[in-house]
């Protein structure tokens, strides 16, 4: 993000500090303090670095010493993805569902949730049609798509891809 590499582990959020060749010191990761012990994912955005963690979504603004909570949850924000067609729309794959955050007027706000959806979302990818594909830990793969012309993701339909669609039995 803007020339700085960030990384997460289950233990911490890190920033890669450049090395000093003249002094012979290599680049090294520095822990960014916040007090959480379970980080999941990162996404770079113009507002800063978005971080999925066990209590929701954090924002680390450029130059800030620590992140701030922007979306608090009872379950973890496991995976984050900016929409391919809208850099100010963030998909939040949760331990119990899918949320949508929108960045407007310098702030992130909840734009909606996918109703009646409680799967643990582990991965997300949009295809060329704009449909969002979700990899879950126990419910197979899900295709989430909006009707033509619809902008509200909370009105999207979900199509499960399980054994009947080629996934191995008992492995989804």
Coordinates of C-alpha atoms in Angstrom, one line a residue:
X1 CA 0.0 0.0 0.0
X2 CA 1.6 3.2 -1.2
X3 CA 5.1 1.7 -1.1
X4 CA 4.7 -0.1 2.3
X5 CA 4.1 -3.9 2.6
X6 CA 1.7 -5.0 5.3
X7 CA 1.1 -8.5 6.4
X8 CA -1.2 -10.3 8.9
X9 CA -0.8 -13.5 10.9
X10 CA -3.1 -15.0 13.5
X11 CA -1.0 -13.1 16.1
X12 CA -0.5 -9.6 14.7
X13 CA -0.6 -7.0 12.0
X14 CA 2.8 -6.1 10.6
X15 CA 4.5 -3.3 8.5
X16 CA 7.7 -4.1 6.6
X17 CA 10.3 -1.5 7.7
X18 CA 13.0 -0.9 5.0
X19 CA 16.5 -2.0 5.7
X20 CA 19.6 0.2 5.7
X21 CA 22.2 -1.2 3.3
X22 CA 24.9 1.3 4.5
X23 CA 24.5 -0.1 8.0
X24 CA 24.0 -3.7 6.9
X25 CA 20.6 -4.0 8.5
X26 CA 18.0 -5.9 6.5
X27 CA 14.3 -5.0 6.1
X28 CA 12.3 -6.3 9.0
X29 CA 8.6 -6.6 10.0
X30 CA 7.4 -4.4 12.8
X31 CA 4.4 -5.2 14.8
X32 CA 1.6 -2.6 14.7
X33 CA 0.0 -2.4 18.1
X34 CA -3.7 -3.0 18.5
X35 CA -4.3 -5.7 21.0
X36 CA -6.1 -8.3 18.9
X37 CA -4.8 -11.8 18.6
X38 CA -6.5 -13.0 15.5
X39 CA -6.1 -11.2 12.2
X40 CA -7.4 -12.7 8.9
X41 CA -7.0 -10.5 5.8
X42 CA -5.9 -7.2 4.3
X43 CA -7.1 -5.0 1.5
X44 CA -5.5 -1.7 0.3
X45 CA -7.9 1.2 -0.4
X46 CA -7.5 4.9 -0.9
X47 CA -8.6 5.4 2.8
X48 CA -5.8 3.2 4.1
X49 CA -5.4 -0.5 4.7
X50 CA -8.5 -2.5 5.7
X51 CA -7.9 -5.3 8.1
X52 CA -10.3 -8.3 8.8
X53 CA -9.9 -9.5 12.4
X54 CA -11.8 -11.5 15.0
X55 CA -14.0 -8.6 16.1
X56 CA -14.7 -7.0 12.7
X57 CA -13.0 -4.7 10.3
X58 CA -10.2 -2.2 11.1
X59 CA -8.8 0.7 9.1
X60 CA -5.1 1.7 9.3
X61 CA -4.9 5.2 7.8
X62 CA -1.6 6.3 6.2
X63 CA 0.8 7.4 8.9
X64 CA -1.4 6.3 11.8
X65 CA 0.4 4.4 14.6
X66 CA -2.5 1.9 15.0
X67 CA -5.8 1.0 13.3
X68 CA -9.3 2.0 14.3
X69 CA -12.4 -0.2 14.3
X70 CA -14.8 0.7 11.5
X71 CA -17.2 -2.3 11.6
X72 CA -17.7 -4.2 14.8
X73 CA -18.9 -7.8 14.7
X74 CA -19.6 -10.7 17.1
X75 CA -17.9 -13.0 14.6
X76 CA -14.7 -12.6 12.6
X77 CA -14.3 -10.7 9.4
X78 CA -12.4 -13.6 7.7
X79 CA -12.0 -12.3 4.2
X80 CA -12.2 -8.9 2.5
X81 CA -12.6 -7.9 -1.1
X82 CA -13.2 -4.7 -2.9
X83 CA -15.8 -5.0 -5.7
X84 CA -14.3 -5.2 -9.1
X85 CA -16.6 -2.5 -10.5
X86 CA -16.7 -0.2 -7.4
X87 CA -13.6 0.5 -5.4
X88 CA -15.7 2.0 -2.6
X89 CA -17.7 -1.2 -2.0
X90 CA -16.1 -3.7 0.3
X91 CA -17.4 -7.3 0.6
X92 CA -16.8 -8.6 4.2
X93 CA -16.8 -12.4 4.3
X94 CA -17.7 -13.2 7.9
X95 CA -17.7 -16.3 10.2
X96 CA -21.5 -16.1 9.9
X97 CA -22.4 -14.3 6.7
X98 CA -21.6 -11.6 4.2
X99 CA -21.7 -7.8 4.8
X100 CA -21.3 -4.9 2.4
X101 CA -19.5 -1.7 3.5
X102 CA -19.5 1.5 1.4
X103 CA -16.9 4.3 1.6
X104 CA -18.6 7.7 1.2
X105 CA -17.6 11.2 2.4
X106 CA -14.5 9.9 4.0
X107 CA -16.2 7.2 6.1
X108 CA -16.9 3.5 5.9
X109 CA -20.6 2.6 6.6
X110 CA -22.6 -0.6 6.6
X111 CA -24.4 -0.8 3.2
X112 CA -26.2 -4.1 4.0
X113 CA -26.0 -7.8 4.7
X114 CA -26.9 -10.8 2.7
X115 CA -30.1 -11.9 4.4
X116 CA -30.6 -15.5 5.6
X117 CA -27.0 -16.4 4.9
X118 CA -25.0 -17.8 7.7
X119 CA -22.1 -19.7 6.1
X120 CA -18.5 -19.1 7.0
X121 CA -17.0 -17.3 4.0
X122 CA -13.4 -18.2 3.5
X123 CA -12.7 -16.8 0.0
X124 CA -14.3 -14.5 -2.5
X125 CA -13.9 -13.7 -6.2
X126 CA -16.0 -11.8 -8.8
X127 CA -16.4 -13.2 -12.3
X128 CA -16.7 -11.3 -15.6
X129 CA -20.5 -11.0 -15.2
X130 CA -20.1 -9.3 -11.7
X131 CA -21.3 -12.3 -9.8
X132 CA -19.6 -12.9 -6.5
X133 CA -18.4 -16.4 -5.8
X134 CA -17.9 -17.5 -2.2
X135 CA -15.9 -20.4 -0.9
X136 CA -17.2 -21.6 2.4
X137 CA -15.8 -24.0 5.0
X138 CA -18.8 -26.3 5.2
X139 CA -21.4 -25.3 2.6
X140 CA -19.6 -25.7 -0.7
X141 CA -19.3 -22.8 -3.1
X142 CA -21.9 -20.1 -3.5
X143 CA -22.7 -17.8 -6.4
X144 CA -24.2 -14.5 -5.3
X145 CA -25.6 -12.3 -8.1
X146 CA -27.8 -9.3 -8.4
X147 CA -30.7 -8.9 -10.9
X148 CA -29.9 -6.9 -14.0
X149 CA -29.7 -3.2 -13.1
X150 CA -29.9 -3.8 -9.3
X151 CA -27.2 -2.1 -7.2
X152 CA -28.2 -3.4 -3.8
X153 CA -26.2 -6.5 -2.9
X154 CA -28.6 -7.3 0.0
X155 CA -31.2 -8.2 -2.7
X156 CA -28.9 -10.6 -4.4
X157 CA -29.8 -14.3 -4.9
X158 CA -27.6 -17.1 -3.8
X159 CA -27.0 -20.3 -5.7
X160 CA -25.3 -23.1 -3.9
X161 CA -22.8 -25.4 -5.7
X162 CA -22.6 -28.7 -3.8
X163 CA -22.3 -32.3 -4.7
X164 CA -25.1 -32.0 -7.4
X165 CA -22.8 -29.4 -9.1
X166 CA -19.6 -31.5 -9.1
X167 CA -18.1 -31.0 -5.7
X168 CA -17.0 -34.2 -3.9
X169 CA -19.6 -35.7 -1.5
X170 CA -19.1 -34.8 2.1
X171 CA -16.2 -32.5 1.4
X172 CA -18.0 -29.2 0.9

